[in-house]
mmCIF file of C-alpha atoms and ligand atoms in Angstrom:
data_model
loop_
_atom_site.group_PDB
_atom_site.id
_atom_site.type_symbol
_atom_site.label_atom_id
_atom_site.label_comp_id
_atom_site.label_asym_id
_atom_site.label_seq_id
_atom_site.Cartn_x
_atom_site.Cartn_y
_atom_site.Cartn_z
ATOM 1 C CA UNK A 5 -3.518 -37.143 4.734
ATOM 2 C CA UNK A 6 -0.480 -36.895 6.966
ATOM 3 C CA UNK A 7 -1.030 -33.615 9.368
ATOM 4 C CA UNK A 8 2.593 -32.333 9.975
ATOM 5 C CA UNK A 9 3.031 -32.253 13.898
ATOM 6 C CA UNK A 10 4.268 -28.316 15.231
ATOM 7 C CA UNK A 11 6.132 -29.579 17.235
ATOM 8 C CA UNK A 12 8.217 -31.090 14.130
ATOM 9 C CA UNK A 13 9.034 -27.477 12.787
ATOM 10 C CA UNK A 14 12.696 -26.954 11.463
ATOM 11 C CA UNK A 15 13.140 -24.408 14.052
ATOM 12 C CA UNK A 16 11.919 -24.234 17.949
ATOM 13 C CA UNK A 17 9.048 -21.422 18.101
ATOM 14 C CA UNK A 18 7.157 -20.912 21.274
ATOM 15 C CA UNK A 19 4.225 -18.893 22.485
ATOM 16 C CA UNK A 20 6.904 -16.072 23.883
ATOM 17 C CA UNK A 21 8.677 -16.169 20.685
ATOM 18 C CA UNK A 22 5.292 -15.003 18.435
ATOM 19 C CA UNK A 23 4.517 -12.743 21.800
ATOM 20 C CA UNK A 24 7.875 -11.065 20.944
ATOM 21 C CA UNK A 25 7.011 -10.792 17.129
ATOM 22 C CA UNK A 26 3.827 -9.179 18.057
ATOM 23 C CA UNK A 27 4.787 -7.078 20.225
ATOM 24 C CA UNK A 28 8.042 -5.885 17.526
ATOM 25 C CA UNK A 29 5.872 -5.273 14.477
ATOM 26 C CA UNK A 30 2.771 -3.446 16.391
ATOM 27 C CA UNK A 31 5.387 -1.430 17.726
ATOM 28 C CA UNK A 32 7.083 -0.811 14.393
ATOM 29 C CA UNK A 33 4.217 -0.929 11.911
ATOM 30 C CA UNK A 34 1.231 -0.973 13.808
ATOM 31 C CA UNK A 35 0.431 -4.517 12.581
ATOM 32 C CA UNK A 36 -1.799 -5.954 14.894
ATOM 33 C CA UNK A 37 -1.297 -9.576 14.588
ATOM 34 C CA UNK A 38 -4.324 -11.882 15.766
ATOM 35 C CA UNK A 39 -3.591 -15.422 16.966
ATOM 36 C CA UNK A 40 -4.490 -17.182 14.130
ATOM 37 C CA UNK A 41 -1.184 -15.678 12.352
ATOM 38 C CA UNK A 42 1.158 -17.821 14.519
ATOM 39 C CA UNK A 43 1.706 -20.186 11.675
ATOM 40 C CA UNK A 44 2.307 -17.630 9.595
ATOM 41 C CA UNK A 45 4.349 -15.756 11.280
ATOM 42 C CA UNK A 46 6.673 -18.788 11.510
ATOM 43 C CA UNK A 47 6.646 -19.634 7.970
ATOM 44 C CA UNK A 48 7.350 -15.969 7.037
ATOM 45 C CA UNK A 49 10.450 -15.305 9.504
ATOM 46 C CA UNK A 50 11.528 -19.254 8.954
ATOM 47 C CA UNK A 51 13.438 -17.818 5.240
ATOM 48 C CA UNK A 52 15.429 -15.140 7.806
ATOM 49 C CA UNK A 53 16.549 -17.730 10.294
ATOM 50 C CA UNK A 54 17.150 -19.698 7.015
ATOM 51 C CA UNK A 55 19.254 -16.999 5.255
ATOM 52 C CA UNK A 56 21.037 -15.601 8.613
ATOM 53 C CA UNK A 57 21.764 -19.689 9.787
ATOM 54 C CA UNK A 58 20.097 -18.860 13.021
ATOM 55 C CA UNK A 59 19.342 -21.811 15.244
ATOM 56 C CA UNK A 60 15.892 -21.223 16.700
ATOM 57 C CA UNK A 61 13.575 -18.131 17.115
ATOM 58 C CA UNK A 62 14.682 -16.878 20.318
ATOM 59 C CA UNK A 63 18.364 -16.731 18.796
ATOM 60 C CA UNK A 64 16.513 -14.417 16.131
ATOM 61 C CA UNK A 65 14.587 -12.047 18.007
ATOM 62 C CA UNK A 66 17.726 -10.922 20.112
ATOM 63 C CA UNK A 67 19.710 -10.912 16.897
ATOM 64 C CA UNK A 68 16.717 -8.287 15.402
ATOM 65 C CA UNK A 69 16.808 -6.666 18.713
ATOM 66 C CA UNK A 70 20.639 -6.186 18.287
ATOM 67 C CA UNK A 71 21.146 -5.306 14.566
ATOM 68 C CA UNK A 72 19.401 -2.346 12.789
ATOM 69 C CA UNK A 73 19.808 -3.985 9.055
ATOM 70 C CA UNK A 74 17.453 -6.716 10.065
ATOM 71 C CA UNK A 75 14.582 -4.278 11.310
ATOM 72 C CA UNK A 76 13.552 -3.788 7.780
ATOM 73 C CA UNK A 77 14.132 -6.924 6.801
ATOM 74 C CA UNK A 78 11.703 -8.433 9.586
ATOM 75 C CA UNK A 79 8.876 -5.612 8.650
ATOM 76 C CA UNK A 80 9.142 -6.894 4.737
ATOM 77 C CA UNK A 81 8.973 -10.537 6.005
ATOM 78 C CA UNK A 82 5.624 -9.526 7.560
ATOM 79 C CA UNK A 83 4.046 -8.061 5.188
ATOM 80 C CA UNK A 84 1.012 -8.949 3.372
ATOM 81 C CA UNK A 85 1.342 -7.380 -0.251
ATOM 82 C CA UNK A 86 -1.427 -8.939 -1.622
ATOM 83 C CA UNK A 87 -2.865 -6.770 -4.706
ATOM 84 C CA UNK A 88 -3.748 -6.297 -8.582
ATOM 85 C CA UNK A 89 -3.760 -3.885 -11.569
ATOM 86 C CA UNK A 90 -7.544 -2.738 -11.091
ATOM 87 C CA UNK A 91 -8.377 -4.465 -8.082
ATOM 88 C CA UNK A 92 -11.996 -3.196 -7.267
ATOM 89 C CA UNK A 93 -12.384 -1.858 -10.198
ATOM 90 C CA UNK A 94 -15.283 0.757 -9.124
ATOM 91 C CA UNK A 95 -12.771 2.985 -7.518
ATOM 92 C CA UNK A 96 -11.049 3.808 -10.863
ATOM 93 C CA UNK A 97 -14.129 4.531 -12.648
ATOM 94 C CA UNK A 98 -15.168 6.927 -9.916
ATOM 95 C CA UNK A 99 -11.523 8.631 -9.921
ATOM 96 C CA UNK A 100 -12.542 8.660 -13.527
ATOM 97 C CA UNK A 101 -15.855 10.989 -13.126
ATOM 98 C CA UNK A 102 -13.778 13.241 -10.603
ATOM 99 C CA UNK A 103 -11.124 14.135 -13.185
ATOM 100 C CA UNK A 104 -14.404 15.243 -15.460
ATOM 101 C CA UNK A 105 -15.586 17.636 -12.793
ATOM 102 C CA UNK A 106 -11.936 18.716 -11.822
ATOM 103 C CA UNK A 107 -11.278 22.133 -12.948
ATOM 104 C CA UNK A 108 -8.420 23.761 -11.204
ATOM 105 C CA UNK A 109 -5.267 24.843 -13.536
ATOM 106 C CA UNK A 110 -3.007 22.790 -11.195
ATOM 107 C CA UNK A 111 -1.764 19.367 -10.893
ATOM 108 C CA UNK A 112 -4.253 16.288 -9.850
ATOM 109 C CA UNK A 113 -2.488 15.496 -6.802
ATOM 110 C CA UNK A 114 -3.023 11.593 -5.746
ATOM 111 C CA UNK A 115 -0.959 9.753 -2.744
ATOM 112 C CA UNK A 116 -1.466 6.090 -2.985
ATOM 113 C CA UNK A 117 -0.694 5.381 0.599
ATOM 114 C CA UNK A 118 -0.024 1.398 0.281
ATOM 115 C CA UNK A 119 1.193 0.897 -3.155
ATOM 116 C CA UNK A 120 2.731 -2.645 -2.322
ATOM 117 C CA UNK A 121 4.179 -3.610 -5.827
ATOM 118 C CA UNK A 122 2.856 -0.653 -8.101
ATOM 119 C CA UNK A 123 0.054 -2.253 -9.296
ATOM 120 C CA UNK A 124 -2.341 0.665 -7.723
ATOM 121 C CA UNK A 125 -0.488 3.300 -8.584
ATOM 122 C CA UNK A 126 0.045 2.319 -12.030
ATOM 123 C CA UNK A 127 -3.826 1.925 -11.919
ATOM 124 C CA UNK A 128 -4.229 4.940 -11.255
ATOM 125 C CA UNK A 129 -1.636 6.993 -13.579
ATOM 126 C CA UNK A 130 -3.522 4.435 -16.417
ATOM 127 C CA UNK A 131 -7.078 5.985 -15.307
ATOM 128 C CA UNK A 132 -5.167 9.465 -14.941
ATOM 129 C CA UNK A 133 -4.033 9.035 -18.578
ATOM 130 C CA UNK A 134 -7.283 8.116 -20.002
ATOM 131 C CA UNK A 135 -9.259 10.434 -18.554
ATOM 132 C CA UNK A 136 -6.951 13.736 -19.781
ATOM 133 C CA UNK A 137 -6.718 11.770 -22.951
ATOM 134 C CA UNK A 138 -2.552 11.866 -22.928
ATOM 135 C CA UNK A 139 0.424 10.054 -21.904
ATOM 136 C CA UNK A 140 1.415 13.390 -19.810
ATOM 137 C CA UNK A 141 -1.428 14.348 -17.615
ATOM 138 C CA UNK A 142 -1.159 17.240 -15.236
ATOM 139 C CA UNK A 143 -0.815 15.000 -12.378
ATOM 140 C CA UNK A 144 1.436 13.821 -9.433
ATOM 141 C CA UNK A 145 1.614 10.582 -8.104
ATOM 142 C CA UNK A 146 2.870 9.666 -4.925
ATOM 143 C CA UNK A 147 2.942 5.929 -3.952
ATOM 144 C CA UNK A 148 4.344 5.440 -0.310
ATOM 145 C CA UNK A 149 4.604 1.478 1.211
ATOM 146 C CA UNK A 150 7.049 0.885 4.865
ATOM 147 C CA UNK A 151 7.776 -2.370 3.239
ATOM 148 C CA UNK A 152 11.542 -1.770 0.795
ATOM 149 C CA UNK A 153 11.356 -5.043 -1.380
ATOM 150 C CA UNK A 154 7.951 -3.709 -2.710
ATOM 151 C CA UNK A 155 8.736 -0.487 -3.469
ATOM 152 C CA UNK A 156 11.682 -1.693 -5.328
ATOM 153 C CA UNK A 157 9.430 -4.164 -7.516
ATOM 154 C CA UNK A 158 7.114 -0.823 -8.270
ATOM 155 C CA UNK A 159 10.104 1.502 -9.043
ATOM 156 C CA UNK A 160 11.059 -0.969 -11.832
ATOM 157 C CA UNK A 161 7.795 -1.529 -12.839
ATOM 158 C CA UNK A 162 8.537 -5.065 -14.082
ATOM 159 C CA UNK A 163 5.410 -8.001 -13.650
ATOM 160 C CA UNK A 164 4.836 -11.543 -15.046
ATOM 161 C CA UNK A 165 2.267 -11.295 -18.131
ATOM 162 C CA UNK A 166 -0.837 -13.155 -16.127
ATOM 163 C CA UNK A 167 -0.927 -10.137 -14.160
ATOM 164 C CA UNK A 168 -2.299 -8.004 -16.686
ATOM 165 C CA UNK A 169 -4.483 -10.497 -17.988
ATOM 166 C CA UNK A 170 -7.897 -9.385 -17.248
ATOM 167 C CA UNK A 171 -6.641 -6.198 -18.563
ATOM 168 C CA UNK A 172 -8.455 -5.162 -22.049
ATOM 169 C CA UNK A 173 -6.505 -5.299 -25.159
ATOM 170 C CA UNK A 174 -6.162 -1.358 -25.768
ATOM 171 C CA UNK A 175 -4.809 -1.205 -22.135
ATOM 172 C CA UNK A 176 -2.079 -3.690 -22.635
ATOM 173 C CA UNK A 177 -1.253 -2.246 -25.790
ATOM 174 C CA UNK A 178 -0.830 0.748 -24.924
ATOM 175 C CA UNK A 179 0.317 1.256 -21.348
ATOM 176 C CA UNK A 180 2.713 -2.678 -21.538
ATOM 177 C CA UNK A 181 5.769 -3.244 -23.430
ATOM 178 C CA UNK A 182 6.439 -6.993 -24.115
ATOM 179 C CA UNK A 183 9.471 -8.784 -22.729
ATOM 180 C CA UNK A 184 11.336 -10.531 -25.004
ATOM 181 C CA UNK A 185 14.292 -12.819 -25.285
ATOM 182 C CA UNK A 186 15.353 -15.649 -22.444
ATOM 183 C CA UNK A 187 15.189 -13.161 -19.677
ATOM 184 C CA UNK A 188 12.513 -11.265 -20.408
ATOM 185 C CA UNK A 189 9.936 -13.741 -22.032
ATOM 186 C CA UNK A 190 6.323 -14.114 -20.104
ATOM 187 C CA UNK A 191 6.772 -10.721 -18.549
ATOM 188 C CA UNK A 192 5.541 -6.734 -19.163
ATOM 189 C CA UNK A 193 7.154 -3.878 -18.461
ATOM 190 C CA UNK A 194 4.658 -0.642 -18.002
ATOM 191 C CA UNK A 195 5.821 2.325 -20.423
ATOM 192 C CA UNK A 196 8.373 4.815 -19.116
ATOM 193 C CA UNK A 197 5.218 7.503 -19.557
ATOM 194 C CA UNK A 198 3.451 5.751 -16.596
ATOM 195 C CA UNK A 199 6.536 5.886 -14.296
ATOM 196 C CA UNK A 200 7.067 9.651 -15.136
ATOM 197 C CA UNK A 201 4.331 10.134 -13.137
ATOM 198 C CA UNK A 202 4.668 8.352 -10.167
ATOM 199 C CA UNK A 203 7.335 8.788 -7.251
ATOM 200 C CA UNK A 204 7.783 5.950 -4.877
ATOM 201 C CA UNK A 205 8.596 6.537 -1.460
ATOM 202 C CA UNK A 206 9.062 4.757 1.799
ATOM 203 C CA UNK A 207 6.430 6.082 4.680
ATOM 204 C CA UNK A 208 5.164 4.030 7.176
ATOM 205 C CA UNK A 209 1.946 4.934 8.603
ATOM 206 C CA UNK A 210 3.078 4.876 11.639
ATOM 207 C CA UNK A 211 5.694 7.938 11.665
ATOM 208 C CA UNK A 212 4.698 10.788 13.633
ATOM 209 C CA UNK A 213 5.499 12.876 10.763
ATOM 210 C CA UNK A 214 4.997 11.890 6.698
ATOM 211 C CA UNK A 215 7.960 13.146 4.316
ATOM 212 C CA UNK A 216 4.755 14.707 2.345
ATOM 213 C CA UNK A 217 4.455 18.521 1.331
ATOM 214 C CA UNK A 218 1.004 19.983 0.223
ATOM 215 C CA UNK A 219 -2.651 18.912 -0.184
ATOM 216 C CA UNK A 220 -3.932 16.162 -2.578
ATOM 217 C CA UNK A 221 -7.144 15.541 -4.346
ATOM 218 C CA UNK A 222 -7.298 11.769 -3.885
ATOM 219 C CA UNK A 223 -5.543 10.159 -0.820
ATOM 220 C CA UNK A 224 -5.991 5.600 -1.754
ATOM 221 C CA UNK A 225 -5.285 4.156 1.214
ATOM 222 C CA UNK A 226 -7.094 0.596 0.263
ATOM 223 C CA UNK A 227 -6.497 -2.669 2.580
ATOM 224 C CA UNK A 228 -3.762 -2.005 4.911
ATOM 225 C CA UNK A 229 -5.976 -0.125 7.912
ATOM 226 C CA UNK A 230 -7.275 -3.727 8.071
ATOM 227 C CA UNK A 231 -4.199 -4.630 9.939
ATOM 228 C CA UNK A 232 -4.656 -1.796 12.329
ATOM 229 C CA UNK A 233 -6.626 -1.439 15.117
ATOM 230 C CA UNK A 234 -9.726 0.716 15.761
ATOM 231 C CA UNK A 235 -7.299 3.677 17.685
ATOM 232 C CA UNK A 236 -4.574 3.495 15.684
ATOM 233 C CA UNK A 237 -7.349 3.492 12.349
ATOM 234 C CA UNK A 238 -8.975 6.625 13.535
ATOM 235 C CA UNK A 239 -5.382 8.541 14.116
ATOM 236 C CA UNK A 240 -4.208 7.509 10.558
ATOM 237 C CA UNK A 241 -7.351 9.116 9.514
ATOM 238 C CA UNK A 242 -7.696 12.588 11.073
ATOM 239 C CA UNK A 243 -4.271 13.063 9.877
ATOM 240 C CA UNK A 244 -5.058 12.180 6.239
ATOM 241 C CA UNK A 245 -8.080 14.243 5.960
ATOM 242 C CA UNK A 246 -5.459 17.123 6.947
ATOM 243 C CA UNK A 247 -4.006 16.353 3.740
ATOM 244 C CA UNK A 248 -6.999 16.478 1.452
ATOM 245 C CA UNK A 249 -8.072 19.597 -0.588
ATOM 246 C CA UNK A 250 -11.445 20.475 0.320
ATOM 247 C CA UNK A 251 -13.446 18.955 -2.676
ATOM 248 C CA UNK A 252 -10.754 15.560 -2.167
ATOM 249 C CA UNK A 253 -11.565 12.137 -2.296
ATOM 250 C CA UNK A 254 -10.317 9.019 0.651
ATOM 251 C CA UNK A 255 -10.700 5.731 -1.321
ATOM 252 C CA UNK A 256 -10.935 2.927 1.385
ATOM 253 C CA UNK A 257 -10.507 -0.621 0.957
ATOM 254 C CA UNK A 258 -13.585 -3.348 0.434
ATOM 255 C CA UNK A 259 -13.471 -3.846 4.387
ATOM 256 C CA UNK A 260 -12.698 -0.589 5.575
ATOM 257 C CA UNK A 261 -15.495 1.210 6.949
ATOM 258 C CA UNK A 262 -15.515 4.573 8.671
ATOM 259 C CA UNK A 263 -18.886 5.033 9.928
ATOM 260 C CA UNK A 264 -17.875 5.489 13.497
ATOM 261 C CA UNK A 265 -15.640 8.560 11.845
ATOM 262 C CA UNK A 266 -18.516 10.505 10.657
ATOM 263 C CA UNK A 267 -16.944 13.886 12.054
ATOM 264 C CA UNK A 268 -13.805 13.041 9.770
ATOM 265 C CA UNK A 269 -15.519 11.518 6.308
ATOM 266 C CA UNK A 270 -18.705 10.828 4.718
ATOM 267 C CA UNK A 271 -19.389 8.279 2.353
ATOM 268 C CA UNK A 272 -20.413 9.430 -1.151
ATOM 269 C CA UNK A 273 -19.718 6.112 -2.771
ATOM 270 C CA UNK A 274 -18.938 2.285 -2.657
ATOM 271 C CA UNK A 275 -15.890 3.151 0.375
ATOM 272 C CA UNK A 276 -15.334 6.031 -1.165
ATOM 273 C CA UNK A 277 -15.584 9.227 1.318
ATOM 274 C CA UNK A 278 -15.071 12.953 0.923
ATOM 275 C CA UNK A 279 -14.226 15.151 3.995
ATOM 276 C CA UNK A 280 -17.374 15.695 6.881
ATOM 277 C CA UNK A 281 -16.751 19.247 7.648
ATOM 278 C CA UNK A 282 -14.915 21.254 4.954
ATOM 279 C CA UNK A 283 -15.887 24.450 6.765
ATOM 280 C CA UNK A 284 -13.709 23.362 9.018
ATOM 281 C CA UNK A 285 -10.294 23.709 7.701
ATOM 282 C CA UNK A 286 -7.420 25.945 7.781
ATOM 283 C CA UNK A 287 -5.033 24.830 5.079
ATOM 284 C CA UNK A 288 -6.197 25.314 1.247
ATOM 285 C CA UNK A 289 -3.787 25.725 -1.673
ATOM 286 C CA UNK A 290 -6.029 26.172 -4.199
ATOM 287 C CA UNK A 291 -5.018 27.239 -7.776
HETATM 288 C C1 LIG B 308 -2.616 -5.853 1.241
HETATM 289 S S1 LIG B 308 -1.503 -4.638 0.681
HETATM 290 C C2 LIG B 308 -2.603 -3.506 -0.110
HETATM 291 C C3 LIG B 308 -2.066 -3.025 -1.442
HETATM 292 C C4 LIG B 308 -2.991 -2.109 -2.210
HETATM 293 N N1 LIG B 308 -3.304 -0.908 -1.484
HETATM 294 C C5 LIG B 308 -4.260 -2.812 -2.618
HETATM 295 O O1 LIG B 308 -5.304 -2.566 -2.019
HETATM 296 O O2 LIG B 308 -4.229 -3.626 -3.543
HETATM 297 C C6 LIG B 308 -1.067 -3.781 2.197
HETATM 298 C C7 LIG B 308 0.195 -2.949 2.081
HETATM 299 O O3 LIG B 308 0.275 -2.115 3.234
HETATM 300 C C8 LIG B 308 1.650 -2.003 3.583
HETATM 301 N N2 LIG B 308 1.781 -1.584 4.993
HETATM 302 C C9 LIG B 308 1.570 -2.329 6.107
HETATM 303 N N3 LIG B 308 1.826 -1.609 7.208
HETATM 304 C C10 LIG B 308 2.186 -0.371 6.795
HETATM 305 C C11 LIG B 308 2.576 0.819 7.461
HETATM 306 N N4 LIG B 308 2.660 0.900 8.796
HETATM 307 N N5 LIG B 308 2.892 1.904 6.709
HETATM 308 C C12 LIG B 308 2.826 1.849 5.356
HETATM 309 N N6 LIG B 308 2.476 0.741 4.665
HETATM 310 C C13 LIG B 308 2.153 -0.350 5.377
HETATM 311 C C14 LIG B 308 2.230 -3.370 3.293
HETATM 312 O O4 LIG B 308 3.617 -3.347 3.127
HETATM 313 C C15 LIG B 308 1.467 -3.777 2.030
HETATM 314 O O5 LIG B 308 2.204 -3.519 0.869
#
């Protein structure tokens, strides 16, 4: 098999370039890109040189030094968005069980804190739904992503009909409406009900401040501290357990362990945490 050569690449990409790249999108999103995401990182930023007919990568990075319209752009391109309706199942069941044991008169509050393409959130308002036993649950949604292009693909809600496959028959009936004709054929479209209930919004981690008012009773925040480092992890985290009700759940992702944040969470399930201390706290709003 014929090995393509790097040094062959369509576009001249150095160490100092991918330094620069690092440096950029740690800065911006807190990615914290290892080595082994060189190649990746070319392939990935490749389509922008591609689309802005830029002639190498140094002639990028002073161009997305230079031009605020490419800054989002270059976060999007670097991106991983990988995710599913019902990926890791267990954490739907358990949100499940809490809506049996929740009792307050007010709205389920859930931020979804890395909704990528909408599959989670629309997980969730699907488990919401079920569990009140009605297409309008008293609940509020919030699914937050830094990355524009997915947020966009959630807003509308739109997905080719393998993703849903694994999905049960009931679930697709009721919560999917079939495409149809030449445009629409092969893909689903979730039911206006589901979107009701969810608001997407752009927030990056990051921010010093999150465009977020009140408590919630389930904060998913599922496979993007991955990309963080340890510092940066445990700073995300003491500020979203300031935004958890006292009796609220943190769902983590299948790698994401916080069991050198014991003062912040404890586990109560498979990554699933509630606060340490909730003696501790000044803010309630209960209702
Ligand atoms: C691998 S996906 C996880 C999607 C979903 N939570 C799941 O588990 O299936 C990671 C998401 O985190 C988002 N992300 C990365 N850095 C972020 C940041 N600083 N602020 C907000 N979202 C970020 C990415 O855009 C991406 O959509």
């Amino acid at each position: 098999m014929a090995v393509a050569n790097l040094n062959d690449r369509e576009f001249s990409y150095t160490q100092a370039d991918f330094e620069r790249v690092r440096k950029i999108i740690y800065k911006k999103a807190g990615i914290n890109l290892s080595d082994s995401k060189k190649q990746l990182v070319y392939s990935r930023l490749a389509r922008r040189l591609r689309a802005l007919k830029l002639p190498d990568f140094s002639a990028y990075l002073s161009y997305l030094e230079n031009t605020d319209e490419e800054q989002q752009e270059f976060v999007n391109a670097l991106t991983t968005n990988l995710t599913a309706f019902f990926r890791e199942e267990h954490h739907f069941d358990f949100l499940a069980e809490f809506v049996k044991n929740f009792k307050h008169k007010r709205n389920l509050r859930v931020w979804c804190a890395a909704a990528s393409t909408g599959e989670e959130p629309y997980s969730i308002a699907i488990t919401l739904a079920e569990a009140f036993g009605r297409y309008d649950p008293p609940v509020e949604i919030i699914a937050s992503d830094i990355d524009s292009n997915v947020l966009n693909e959630g807003r509308a809600g739109v997905y080719n009909i393998n993703r849903i496959e694994s999905l049960s028959l009931e679930r697709k009936r009721q919560f999917f409406l079939k495409g149809k004709g030449d445009k629409n054929a092969g893909k689903v479209k979730v039911i206006p009900d589901l979107g009701r209930l969810i608001e997407f919004k752009q927030i990056n981690l990051l921010d010093a401040k999150w465009p977020l008012t009140g408590l919630f009773d389930v904060i998913f925040c599922r496979n993007v501290m991955i990309y963080f480092d340890k510092s940066t992890q445990v700073n995300l985290l003491e500020k979203m357990v300031k935004l958890m009700q006292k009796d609220g759940l943190y769902i983590a992702g299948h790698s994401e362990s916080f069991s050198q944040a014991n003062h912040l969470v404890k586990l109560v399930g498979k990554t699933v945490y509630r606060l340490a201390d909730v003696n501790n706290r000044n803010t309630t709003d209960e209702s």
